[in-house]
PDB file of C-alpha atoms in Angstrom:
ATOM      1  CA  MET D 183     -72.264  19.413  -1.333  1.00  0.00           C
ATOM      2  CA  LEU D 184     -75.640  20.218  -2.866  1.00  0.00           C
ATOM      3  CA  LEU D 185     -78.691  18.575  -1.371  1.00  0.00           C
ATOM      4  CA  GLY D 186     -81.248  19.970  -3.818  1.00  0.00           C
ATOM      5  CA  GLN D 187     -83.132  21.570  -0.910  1.00  0.00           C
ATOM      6  CA  SER D 188     -84.643  24.292  -3.115  1.00  0.00           C
ATOM      7  CA  ILE D 189     -86.476  21.561  -5.047  1.00  0.00           C
ATOM      8  CA  LEU D 190     -87.496  19.858  -1.817  1.00  0.00           C
ATOM      9  CA  PHE D 191     -88.858  23.005  -0.196  1.00  0.00           C
ATOM     10  CA  ALA D 192     -90.725  24.111  -3.317  1.00  0.00           C
ATOM     11  CA  ALA D 193     -92.456  20.720  -3.417  1.00  0.00           C
ATOM     12  CA  LEU D 194     -93.358  20.669   0.261  1.00  0.00           C
ATOM     13  CA  GLN D 195     -94.418  24.318   0.586  1.00  0.00           C
ATOM     14  CA  ALA D 196     -96.604  24.171  -2.458  1.00  0.00           C
ATOM     15  CA  SER D 197     -99.170  22.041  -0.624  1.00  0.00           C
ATOM     16  CA  LEU D 198     -99.495  20.464   2.817  1.00  0.00           C
ATOM     17  CA  PHE D 199    -100.453  16.788   2.538  1.00  0.00           C
ATOM     18  CA  LEU D 200    -101.104  13.487   4.258  1.00  0.00           C
ATOM     19  CA  VAL D 201     -99.389  10.234   3.434  1.00  0.00           C
ATOM     20  CA  PRO D 202    -102.019   7.502   3.220  1.00  0.00           C
ATOM     21  CA  GLY D 203    -101.425   4.380   5.318  1.00  0.00           C
ATOM     22  CA  TYR D 204     -98.639   5.817   7.460  1.00  0.00           C
ATOM     23  CA  GLY D 205    -100.708   7.797  10.007  1.00  0.00           C
ATOM     24  CA  MET D 206     -98.651  10.964   9.331  1.00  0.00           C
ATOM     25  CA  SER D 207     -99.778  14.444  10.306  1.00  0.00           C
ATOM     26  CA  GLU D 208     -99.666  17.368   7.958  1.00  0.00           C
ATOM     27  CA  ILE D 209     -96.279  18.544   6.879  1.00  0.00           C
ATOM     28  CA  GLN D 210     -95.182  21.348   9.231  1.00  0.00           C
ATOM     29  CA  ARG D 211     -92.586  24.097   8.915  1.00  0.00           C
ATOM     30  CA  ARG D 212     -90.688  25.684  11.784  1.00  0.00           C
ATOM     31  CA  PHE D 213     -87.944  28.230  12.131  1.00  0.00           C
ATOM     32  CA  LEU D 214     -85.526  27.070  14.840  1.00  0.00           C
ATOM     33  CA  THR D 215     -83.351  29.678  16.566  1.00  0.00           C
ATOM     34  CA  CYS D 216     -81.116  29.564  19.630  1.00  0.00           C
ATOM     35  CA  GLY D 217     -83.967  30.905  21.680  1.00  0.00           C
ATOM     36  CA  ASP D 218     -86.289  28.150  20.508  1.00  0.00           C
ATOM     37  CA  PRO D 219     -84.242  25.209  19.130  1.00  0.00           C
ATOM     38  CA  SER D 220     -86.653  22.291  19.592  1.00  0.00           C
ATOM     39  CA  LEU D 221     -89.162  20.269  17.587  1.00  0.00           C
ATOM     40  CA  GLN D 222     -92.067  18.336  19.176  1.00  0.00           C
ATOM     41  CA  CYS D 223     -94.846  15.998  18.131  1.00  0.00           C
ATOM     42  CA  ASP D 224     -97.841  15.887  20.512  1.00  0.00           C
ATOM     43  CA  HIS D 225     -98.917  12.627  18.862  1.00  0.00           C
ATOM     44  CA  GLY D 226     -96.393  10.349  17.190  1.00  0.00           C
ATOM     45  CA  VAL D 227     -92.743  10.871  16.385  1.00  0.00           C
ATOM     46  CA  ILE D 228     -90.723  13.313  14.276  1.00  0.00           C
ATOM     47  CA  MET D 229     -89.663  12.711  10.684  1.00  0.00           C
ATOM     48  CA  VAL D 230     -87.564  15.516   9.165  1.00  0.00           C
ATOM     49  CA  TYR D 231     -88.066  16.155   5.448  1.00  0.00           C
ATOM     50  CA  GLY D 232     -85.966  19.242   4.816  1.00  0.00           C
ATOM     51  CA  VAL D 233     -83.656  21.799   6.466  1.00  0.00           C
ATOM     52  CA  GLN D 234     -82.239  25.128   5.197  1.00  0.00           C
ATOM     53  CA  PHE D 235     -79.473  26.955   7.076  1.00  0.00           C
ATOM     54  CA  SER D 236     -79.943  30.734   6.885  1.00  0.00           C
ATOM     55  CA  THR D 237     -79.160  34.072   8.565  1.00  0.00           C
ATOM     56  CA  ILE D 238     -81.681  36.720   9.497  1.00  0.00           C
ATOM     57  CA  GLU D 239     -79.417  39.527   8.371  1.00  0.00           C
ATOM     58  CA  LYS D 240     -76.108  39.956   6.650  1.00  0.00           C
ATOM     59  CA  LEU D 241     -73.306  39.656   9.158  1.00  0.00           C
ATOM     60  CA  SER D 242     -70.069  41.562   9.194  1.00  0.00           C
ATOM     61  CA  SER D 243     -67.019  39.691   7.914  1.00  0.00           C
ATOM     62  CA  ASN D 244     -65.540  39.204  11.405  1.00  0.00           C
ATOM     63  CA  GLU D 245     -68.822  37.587  12.592  1.00  0.00           C
ATOM     64  CA  ARG D 246     -69.324  35.357   9.553  1.00  0.00           C
ATOM     65  CA  PRO D 247     -70.680  31.991  10.801  1.00  0.00           C
ATOM     66  CA  LYS D 248     -69.084  28.651  10.159  1.00  0.00           C
ATOM     67  CA  ALA D 249     -69.935  27.485   6.665  1.00  0.00           C
ATOM     68  CA  CYS D 250     -72.875  25.110   6.859  1.00  0.00           C
ATOM     69  CA  SER D 251     -74.343  23.501   3.796  1.00  0.00           C
ATOM     70  CA  ASP D 252     -78.011  22.432   3.704  1.00  0.00           C
ATOM     71  CA  THR D 253     -76.738  18.852   3.614  1.00  0.00           C
ATOM     72  CA  GLU D 254     -74.915  19.256   6.972  1.00  0.00           C
ATOM     73  CA  ALA D 255     -77.879  21.012   8.488  1.00  0.00           C
ATOM     74  CA  PHE D 256     -80.310  18.360   7.289  1.00  0.00           C
ATOM     75  CA  ASN D 257     -78.157  15.470   8.472  1.00  0.00           C
ATOM     76  CA  GLY D 258     -77.573  17.092  11.850  1.00  0.00           C
ATOM     77  CA  VAL D 259     -81.271  17.757  12.549  1.00  0.00           C
ATOM     78  CA  SER D 260     -82.420  14.409  11.072  1.00  0.00           C
ATOM     79  CA  ASN D 261     -79.938  12.427  13.180  1.00  0.00           C
ATOM     80  CA  ARG D 262     -81.063  14.168  16.381  1.00  0.00           C
ATOM     81  CA  CYS D 263     -84.816  14.242  15.776  1.00  0.00           C
ATOM     82  CA  ASP D 264     -86.034  11.398  13.573  1.00  0.00           C
ATOM     83  CA  GLY D 265     -88.036   8.842  15.612  1.00  0.00           C
ATOM     84  CA  ASN D 266     -88.262  11.043  18.764  1.00  0.00           C
ATOM     85  CA  GLU D 267     -91.321  12.692  20.201  1.00  0.00           C
ATOM     86  CA  LYS D 268     -89.200  15.785  20.999  1.00  0.00           C
ATOM     87  CA  CYS D 269     -85.662  16.935  20.229  1.00  0.00           C
ATOM     88  CA  ASP D 270     -83.404  19.895  20.899  1.00  0.00           C
ATOM     89  CA  VAL D 271     -81.028  20.538  18.011  1.00  0.00           C
ATOM     90  CA  ALA D 272     -78.772  22.709  20.214  1.00  0.00           C
ATOM     91  CA  THR D 273     -78.236  20.098  22.957  1.00  0.00           C
ATOM     92  CA  SER D 274     -74.747  18.636  23.403  1.00  0.00           C
ATOM     93  CA  GLY D 275     -73.279  20.898  20.716  1.00  0.00           C
ATOM     94  CA  SER D 276     -75.179  22.763  18.065  1.00  0.00           C
ATOM     95  CA  VAL D 277     -76.110  21.982  14.468  1.00  0.00           C
ATOM     96  CA  CYS D 278     -73.701  24.223  12.516  1.00  0.00           C
ATOM     97  CA  ASP D 279     -73.132  26.548  15.498  1.00  0.00           C
ATOM     98  CA  LEU D 280     -76.793  27.500  15.803  1.00  0.00           C
ATOM     99  CA  CYS D 281     -76.126  28.906  19.291  1.00  0.00           C
ATOM    100  CA  SER D 282     -72.668  30.423  18.888  1.00  0.00           C
ATOM    101  CA  THR D 283     -72.437  33.429  21.208  1.00  0.00           C
ATOM    102  CA  ALA D 284     -70.949  35.540  18.422  1.00  0.00           C
ATOM    103  CA  TYR D 285     -74.139  35.513  16.354  1.00  0.00           C
ATOM    104  CA  LEU D 286     -76.803  33.572  18.249  1.00  0.00           C
ATOM    105  CA  THR D 287     -79.552  36.040  17.240  1.00  0.00           C
ATOM    106  CA  ASN D 288     -78.748  35.892  13.528  1.00  0.00           C
ATOM    107  CA  ILE D 289     -78.832  32.192  12.566  1.00  0.00           C
ATOM    108  CA  PHE D 290     -81.858  29.987  12.129  1.00  0.00           C
ATOM    109  CA  LEU D 291     -82.775  26.611  10.669  1.00  0.00           C
ATOM    110  CA  ASP D 292     -85.805  26.393   8.434  1.00  0.00           C
ATOM    111  CA  VAL D 293     -87.160  22.874   9.122  1.00  0.00           C
ATOM    112  CA  THR D 294     -89.908  20.995   7.373  1.00  0.00           C
ATOM    113  CA  TYR D 295     -91.148  17.871   9.186  1.00  0.00           C
ATOM    114  CA  GLY D 296     -94.097  15.595   9.918  1.00  0.00           C
ATOM    115  CA  CYS D 297     -95.271  13.460  12.866  1.00  0.00           C
ATOM    116  CA  LEU D 298     -95.583   9.727  12.287  1.00  0.00           C
ATOM    117  CA  GLU D 299     -98.051   7.683  14.303  1.00  0.00           C
ATOM    118  CA  SER D 300     -96.507   5.192  16.701  1.00  0.00           C
ATOM    119  CA  LYS D 301     -97.808   1.598  16.865  1.00  0.00           C
ATOM    120  CA  LYS D 302     -97.195  -1.053  19.536  1.00  0.00           C
ATOM    121  CA  VAL D 303     -97.422  -4.786  19.926  1.00  0.00           C
ATOM    122  CA  THR D 304     -97.301  -6.600  23.255  1.00  0.00           C
ATOM    123  CA  THR D 305     -97.160 -10.353  23.679  1.00  0.00           C
ATOM    124  CA  CYS D 306     -97.313 -12.380  26.858  1.00  0.00           C
ATOM    125  CA  HIS D 307     -96.272 -15.552  25.033  1.00  0.00           C
ATOM    126  CA  GLY D 308     -96.056 -16.919  21.507  1.00  0.00           C
ATOM    127  CA  VAL D 309     -95.627 -14.921  18.259  1.00  0.00           C
ATOM    128  CA  VAL D 310     -96.902 -11.587  16.957  1.00  0.00           C
ATOM    129  CA  HIS D 311     -96.139  -9.700  13.710  1.00  0.00           C
ATOM    130  CA  LEU D 312     -95.166  -6.098  13.021  1.00  0.00           C
ATOM    131  CA  GLU D 313     -96.977  -4.929   9.863  1.00  0.00           C
ATOM    132  CA  CYS D 314     -96.331  -1.829   7.758  1.00  0.00           C
ATOM    133  CA  GLY D 315     -98.072  -2.449   4.428  1.00  0.00           C
ATOM    134  CA  ASP D 316     -96.094  -0.653   1.721  1.00  0.00           C
ATOM    135  CA  GLY D 317     -93.810   1.013   4.298  1.00  0.00           C
ATOM    136  CA  VAL D 318     -91.027  -0.411   6.497  1.00  0.00           C
ATOM    137  CA  VAL D 319     -90.701  -1.141  10.216  1.00  0.00           C
ATOM    138  CA  PHE D 320     -88.530   1.070  12.419  1.00  0.00           C
ATOM    139  CA  LEU D 321     -88.418   0.177  16.096  1.00  0.00           C
ATOM    140  CA  GLN D 322     -88.522   2.954  18.724  1.00  0.00           C
ATOM    141  CA  LYS D 323     -88.123   0.876  21.857  1.00  0.00           C
ATOM    142  CA  ALA D 324     -88.307  -2.770  22.981  1.00  0.00           C
ATOM    143  CA  LEU D 325     -88.835  -4.199  26.411  1.00  0.00           C
ATOM    144  CA  TYR D 326     -88.565  -7.782  27.574  1.00  0.00           C
ATOM    145  CA  GLY D 327     -89.389  -7.904  31.265  1.00  0.00           C
ATOM    146  CA  ARG D 328     -91.964  -6.091  33.379  1.00  0.00           C
ATOM    147  CA  ILE D 329     -92.450  -2.393  34.185  1.00  0.00           C
ATOM    148  CA  ASP D 330     -96.010  -2.471  35.533  1.00  0.00           C
ATOM    149  CA  SER D 331     -98.202  -4.930  37.410  1.00  0.00           C
ATOM    150  CA  GLN D 332    -101.196  -4.862  34.984  1.00  0.00           C
ATOM    151  CA  THR D 333     -99.779  -5.968  31.616  1.00  0.00           C
ATOM    152  CA  CYS D 334    -100.076  -9.715  31.018  1.00  0.00           C
ATOM    153  CA  SER D 335    -101.328 -10.229  34.582  1.00  0.00           C
ATOM    154  CA  GLN D 336    -104.466 -12.326  34.030  1.00  0.00           C
ATOM    155  CA  GLY D 337    -104.318 -15.592  35.917  1.00  0.00           C
ATOM    156  CA  ARG D 338    -100.860 -14.902  37.362  1.00  0.00           C
ATOM    157  CA  PRO D 339    -100.102 -14.935  41.099  1.00  0.00           C
ATOM    158  CA  GLN D 340     -99.283 -11.588  42.649  1.00  0.00           C
ATOM    159  CA  SER D 341     -95.774 -12.839  43.511  1.00  0.00           C
ATOM    160  CA  GLU D 342     -94.935 -12.954  39.739  1.00  0.00           C
ATOM    161  CA  LEU D 343     -96.126  -9.357  39.202  1.00  0.00           C
ATOM    162  CA  THR D 344     -94.496  -7.284  41.998  1.00  0.00           C
ATOM    163  CA  ASN D 345     -91.128  -6.727  40.374  1.00  0.00           C
ATOM    164  CA  THR D 346     -91.848  -3.768  38.007  1.00  0.00           C
ATOM    165  CA  LYS D 347     -88.214  -2.859  37.375  1.00  0.00           C
ATOM    166  CA  CYS D 348     -87.291  -5.811  35.208  1.00  0.00           C
ATOM    167  CA  SER D 349     -85.859  -5.407  31.699  1.00  0.00           C
ATOM    168  CA  GLN D 350     -83.430  -7.446  29.602  1.00  0.00           C
ATOM    169  CA  GLU D 351     -80.491  -5.443  28.303  1.00  0.00           C
ATOM    170  CA  GLY D 352     -80.042  -5.444  24.540  1.00  0.00           C
ATOM    171  CA  THR D 353     -83.678  -6.141  23.599  1.00  0.00           C
ATOM    172  CA  LEU D 354     -83.972  -3.070  21.338  1.00  0.00           C
ATOM    173  CA  ALA D 355     -80.725  -3.893  19.540  1.00  0.00           C
ATOM    174  CA  LEU D 356     -81.821  -7.526  19.091  1.00  0.00           C
ATOM    175  CA  TRP D 357     -85.136  -6.729  17.485  1.00  0.00           C
ATOM    176  CA  SER D 358     -83.945  -3.684  15.503  1.00  0.00           C
ATOM    177  CA  GLN D 359     -81.419  -5.951  13.827  1.00  0.00           C
ATOM    178  CA  ARG D 360     -84.177  -8.426  12.966  1.00  0.00           C
ATOM    179  CA  CYS D 361     -86.986  -6.034  11.996  1.00  0.00           C
ATOM    180  CA  ASP D 362     -85.850  -2.570  10.925  1.00  0.00           C
ATOM    181  CA  GLY D 363     -86.362  -1.983   7.219  1.00  0.00           C
ATOM    182  CA  LYS D 364     -88.776  -4.902   6.681  1.00  0.00           C
ATOM    183  CA  GLN D 365     -92.433  -4.566   5.613  1.00  0.00           C
ATOM    184  CA  THR D 366     -93.387  -7.346   8.064  1.00  0.00           C
ATOM    185  CA  CYS D 367     -91.462  -8.940  10.913  1.00  0.00           C
ATOM    186  CA  GLU D 368     -92.179 -11.902  13.153  1.00  0.00           C
ATOM    187  CA  VAL D 369     -91.604 -11.202  16.835  1.00  0.00           C
ATOM    188  CA  ASN D 370     -91.183 -14.409  18.777  1.00  0.00           C
ATOM    189  CA  MET D 371     -90.749 -14.236  22.569  1.00  0.00           C
ATOM    190  CA  ARG D 372     -88.830 -17.468  22.624  1.00  0.00           C
ATOM    191  CA  VAL D 373     -86.111 -15.998  20.391  1.00  0.00           C
ATOM    192  CA  ASN D 374     -85.685 -13.201  22.937  1.00  0.00           C
ATOM    193  CA  GLN D 375     -85.197 -15.423  25.902  1.00  0.00           C
ATOM    194  CA  ILE D 376     -81.445 -15.541  25.864  1.00  0.00           C
ATOM    195  CA  SER D 377     -81.349 -15.070  29.619  1.00  0.00           C
ATOM    196  CA  ASP D 378     -83.780 -14.435  32.427  1.00  0.00           C
ATOM    197  CA  PRO D 379     -83.523 -10.815  33.641  1.00  0.00           C
ATOM    198  CA  CYS D 380     -85.667 -11.456  36.728  1.00  0.00           C
ATOM    199  CA  VAL D 381     -86.219 -15.013  37.848  1.00  0.00           C
ATOM    200  CA  GLY D 382     -89.724 -15.625  39.306  1.00  0.00           C
ATOM    201  CA  THR D 383     -91.324 -12.635  37.518  1.00  0.00           C
ATOM    202  CA  TYR D 384     -93.823 -13.208  34.697  1.00  0.00           C
ATOM    203  CA  LYS D 385     -92.450 -11.248  31.753  1.00  0.00           C
ATOM    204  CA  TYR D 386     -93.763  -9.880  28.481  1.00  0.00           C
ATOM    205  CA  LEU D 387     -92.380  -8.382  25.273  1.00  0.00           C
ATOM    206  CA  ASP D 388     -93.416  -4.855  24.404  1.00  0.00           C
ATOM    207  CA  VAL D 389     -92.407  -3.323  21.032  1.00  0.00           C
ATOM    208  CA  PRO D 390     -93.423   0.233  19.987  1.00  0.00           C
ATOM    209  CA  TYR D 391     -92.624   1.032  16.355  1.00  0.00           C
ATOM    210  CA  ILE D 392     -93.376   3.345  13.452  1.00  0.00           C
ATOM    211  CA  CYS D 393     -94.040   2.652   9.755  1.00  0.00           C
ATOM    212  CA  LEU D 394     -91.743   4.676   7.513  1.00  0.00           C
ATOM    213  CA  PRO D 395     -92.877   5.558   3.951  1.00  0.00           C
ATOM    214  CA  ALA D 396     -89.860   3.942   2.362  1.00  0.00           C
ATOM    215  CA  LYS D 397     -88.826   1.812  -0.574  1.00  0.00           C
ATOM    216  CA  THR D 398     -86.487  -1.192  -0.314  1.00  0.00           C
ATOM    217  CA  SER D 399     -83.655  -2.017  -2.714  1.00  0.00           C
ATOM    218  CA  ILE D 400     -82.218  -5.561  -2.760  1.00  0.00           C
ATOM    219  CA  THR D 401     -78.829  -6.329  -4.315  1.00  0.00           C
ATOM    220  CA  CYS D 402     -77.675  -9.935  -4.430  1.00  0.00           C
ATOM    221  CA  GLU D 403     -74.057 -10.730  -3.547  1.00  0.00           C
ATOM    222  CA  GLY D 404     -71.664  -9.942  -6.408  1.00  0.00           C
ATOM    223  CA  SER D 405     -74.060  -7.444  -8.088  1.00  0.00           C
ATOM    224  CA  THR D 406     -74.787  -3.704  -8.033  1.00  0.00           C
ATOM    225  CA  SER D 407     -78.024  -1.693  -8.073  1.00  0.00           C
ATOM    226  CA  SER D 408     -78.882   1.968  -8.674  1.00  0.00           C
ATOM    227  CA  LEU D 409     -81.028   4.132  -6.471  1.00  0.00           C
ATOM    228  CA  ASP D 410     -82.601   6.991  -8.481  1.00  0.00           C
ATOM    229  CA  CYS D 411     -84.727   9.748  -7.033  1.00  0.00           C
ATOM    230  CA  GLY D 412     -85.074  11.768 -10.212  1.00  0.00           C
ATOM    231  CA  LYS D 413     -85.222  15.437  -9.181  1.00  0.00           C
ATOM    232  CA  GLY D 414     -85.399  14.506  -5.510  1.00  0.00           C
ATOM    233  CA  VAL D 415     -82.720  13.383  -3.114  1.00  0.00           C
ATOM    234  CA  ILE D 416     -82.071  10.167  -1.209  1.00  0.00           C
ATOM    235  CA  LYS D 417     -82.573   9.684   2.521  1.00  0.00           C
ATOM    236  CA  VAL D 418     -81.415   6.269   3.826  1.00  0.00           C
ATOM    237  CA  PHE D 419     -83.275   4.752   6.801  1.00  0.00           C
ATOM    238  CA  HIS D 420     -81.737   1.270   7.111  1.00  0.00           C
ATOM    239  CA  ALA D 421     -79.151  -0.905   5.388  1.00  0.00           C
ATOM    240  CA  ASN D 422     -77.670  -4.337   6.048  1.00  0.00           C
ATOM    241  CA  TYR D 423     -75.237  -6.540   4.117  1.00  0.00           C
ATOM    242  CA  GLY D 424     -75.775 -10.170   5.120  1.00  0.00           C
ATOM    243  CA  ARG D 425     -78.944 -12.257   5.374  1.00  0.00           C
ATOM    244  CA  ARG D 426     -82.131 -11.844   7.447  1.00  0.00           C
ATOM    245  CA  ASP D 427     -84.414 -14.390   5.798  1.00  0.00           C
ATOM    246  CA  GLY D 428     -84.317 -17.543   3.657  1.00  0.00           C
ATOM    247  CA  SER D 429     -86.204 -16.287   0.619  1.00  0.00           C
ATOM    248  CA  THR D 430     -84.358 -13.114  -0.561  1.00  0.00           C
ATOM    249  CA  CYS D 431     -81.759 -13.807  -3.277  1.00  0.00           C
ATOM    250  CA  SER D 432     -82.312 -17.524  -2.849  1.00  0.00           C
ATOM    251  CA  ALA D 433     -82.908 -18.797  -6.402  1.00  0.00           C
ATOM    252  CA  GLY D 434     -80.551 -21.620  -7.107  1.00  0.00           C
ATOM    253  CA  ARG D 435     -78.662 -21.124  -3.860  1.00  0.00           C
ATOM    254  CA  HIS D 436     -78.233 -23.523  -0.913  1.00  0.00           C
ATOM    255  CA  GLU D 437     -76.106 -21.400   1.456  1.00  0.00           C
ATOM    256  CA  LEU D 438     -79.096 -19.892   3.263  1.00  0.00           C
ATOM    257  CA  SER D 439     -79.178 -21.430   6.749  1.00  0.00           C
ATOM    258  CA  ASN D 440     -77.684 -18.407   8.580  1.00  0.00           C
ATOM    259  CA  GLN D 441     -80.547 -15.889   8.668  1.00  0.00           C
ATOM    260  CA  ASN D 442     -79.084 -13.717  11.320  1.00  0.00           C
ATOM    261  CA  CYS D 443     -76.125 -12.394   9.362  1.00  0.00           C
ATOM    262  CA  LEU D 444     -75.495  -8.679  10.064  1.00  0.00           C
ATOM    263  CA  GLN D 445     -72.860  -6.149   9.096  1.00  0.00           C
ATOM    264  CA  PRO D 446     -73.314  -3.212  11.565  1.00  0.00           C
ATOM    265  CA  LYS D 447     -71.309  -0.707   9.483  1.00  0.00           C
ATOM    266  CA  THR D 448     -73.512  -1.120   6.418  1.00  0.00           C
ATOM    267  CA  LEU D 449     -75.720   1.884   7.159  1.00  0.00           C
ATOM    268  CA  ASP D 450     -72.799   4.335   7.540  1.00  0.00           C
ATOM    269  CA  VAL D 451     -71.274   3.066   4.300  1.00  0.00           C
ATOM    270  CA  VAL D 452     -74.533   3.355   2.264  1.00  0.00           C
ATOM    271  CA  LYS D 453     -75.176   6.813   3.687  1.00  0.00           C
ATOM    272  CA  GLN D 454     -71.744   7.923   2.480  1.00  0.00           C
ATOM    273  CA  TRP D 455     -72.582   6.529  -0.977  1.00  0.00           C
ATOM    274  CA  CYS D 456     -76.135   7.860  -1.265  1.00  0.00           C
ATOM    275  CA  GLU D 457     -77.404  10.322   1.317  1.00  0.00           C
ATOM    276  CA  GLY D 458     -78.337  13.689  -0.171  1.00  0.00           C
ATOM    277  CA  LYS D 459     -77.745  12.578  -3.741  1.00  0.00           C
ATOM    278  CA  SER D 460     -80.214  12.164  -6.580  1.00  0.00           C
ATOM    279  CA  GLN D 461     -78.620   8.950  -7.765  1.00  0.00           C
ATOM    280  CA  CYS D 462     -76.120   6.407  -6.433  1.00  0.00           C
ATOM    281  CA  THR D 463     -74.831   2.895  -7.043  1.00  0.00           C
ATOM    282  CA  VAL D 464     -74.772   0.351  -4.235  1.00  0.00           C
ATOM    283  CA  GLY D 465     -73.303  -3.155  -3.779  1.00  0.00           C
ATOM    284  CA  LEU D 466     -70.211  -5.082  -4.909  1.00  0.00           C
ATOM    285  CA  ASP D 467     -67.799  -3.381  -2.472  1.00  0.00           C
ATOM    286  CA  PRO D 468     -65.082  -5.100  -0.373  1.00  0.00           C
ATOM    287  CA  VAL D 469     -65.677  -2.562   2.447  1.00  0.00           C
ATOM    288  CA  PHE D 470     -68.416  -4.847   3.855  1.00  0.00           C
ATOM    289  CA  GLY D 471     -66.038  -7.784   4.273  1.00  0.00           C
ATOM    290  CA  ASP D 472     -67.626 -11.162   4.941  1.00  0.00           C
ATOM    291  CA  PRO D 473     -69.888 -11.034   8.029  1.00  0.00           C
ATOM    292  CA  CYS D 474     -70.898 -14.739   7.662  1.00  0.00           C
ATOM    293  CA  TYR D 475     -68.556 -16.938   5.706  1.00  0.00           C
ATOM    294  CA  GLY D 476     -70.388 -19.649   3.708  1.00  0.00           C
ATOM    295  CA  THR D 477     -73.680 -17.785   3.522  1.00  0.00           C
ATOM    296  CA  TYR D 478     -74.923 -16.241   0.298  1.00  0.00           C
ATOM    297  CA  LYS D 479     -75.539 -12.591   1.195  1.00  0.00           C
ATOM    298  CA  TYR D 480     -77.374  -9.563  -0.143  1.00  0.00           C
ATOM    299  CA  LEU D 481     -77.445  -5.807   0.469  1.00  0.00           C
ATOM    300  CA  GLU D 482     -80.810  -4.412   1.515  1.00  0.00           C
ATOM    301  CA  VAL D 483     -81.387  -0.645   1.672  1.00  0.00           C
ATOM    302  CA  SER D 484     -84.545   1.102   2.899  1.00  0.00           C
ATOM    303  CA  TYR D 485     -84.787   4.708   1.655  1.00  0.00           C
ATOM    304  CA  THR D 486     -87.102   7.442   0.589  1.00  0.00           C
ATOM    305  CA  CYS D 487     -86.936  10.268  -1.962  1.00  0.00           C
ATOM    306  CA  LEU D 488     -87.296  13.796  -0.673  1.00  0.00           C
ATOM    307  CA  GLY D 489     -88.790  16.265  -3.138  1.00  0.00           C
ATOM    308  CA  GLY D 490     -89.285  13.697  -5.857  1.00  0.00           C
ATOM    309  CA  SER D 491     -90.396  10.152  -6.673  1.00  0.00           C
ATOM    310  CA  PRO D 492     -88.059   7.167  -6.945  1.00  0.00           C
ATOM    311  CA  THR D 493     -87.575   5.609 -10.361  1.00  0.00           C
ATOM    312  CA  VAL D 494     -86.054   2.267  -9.303  1.00  0.00           C
TER     313      VAL D 494
END
């Protein structure tokens, strides 16, 4: 499996740059070894843009490491690190045997990454919006409850502020399903109030998120679309087959009332189709099944091109 990493690294190493509008630091390059297998962002969260798997010196045949393509190395590091302030690629098993005792001083991962600024919205009541301009929303955390006595405390009696260990289970999953991959997303506290995690405590909704520099492809039910990254390669951030609003793929349709139609396995399927490739075709596949019978659905995919510009 070829990822086109040589193209990617040539593009990134030629010049360090900033991405306007996304609050991203300069692109950085690190060599990870077993002795130092971690990435960290002092401000913001990690976004991996390229990984090469290499050896410091030629190993003897009986010490030859497990074959590891740049695709495997990239996917392994990206899955562990993207969206985190810090990550250890050798924790709970290594990426392509980085820390195998047979050759732990010989293998390294050449990683290119940036740090994305984290934003946060907090609402005591009512509605707020997550905004990402030309990028897309990706939630890091979400809290509905109370973890301190200061937030949303004005005018509230002390008895409603003392419980600082209150959080509703499933809040992150709920809002990730609604917001990830969108340019804007409405966050309504009333939607979140499925149950009361701490009766008598005045609660608030706290949502930290990042804006990913991504494009979005929309494919209406029964159709196909092509993602094309030219000389670059595709990295998929989010995908859903179903319906999350009433306007997308709505022309001439009336089956639009269910706007919380989700197919959880969509992301894994689209990654198999597209991740690491220069081009791929998405949509019109029975593997998605019918997550909401009677609703006219669409496939939405948020992705970026590494080492090139999209031509969709």
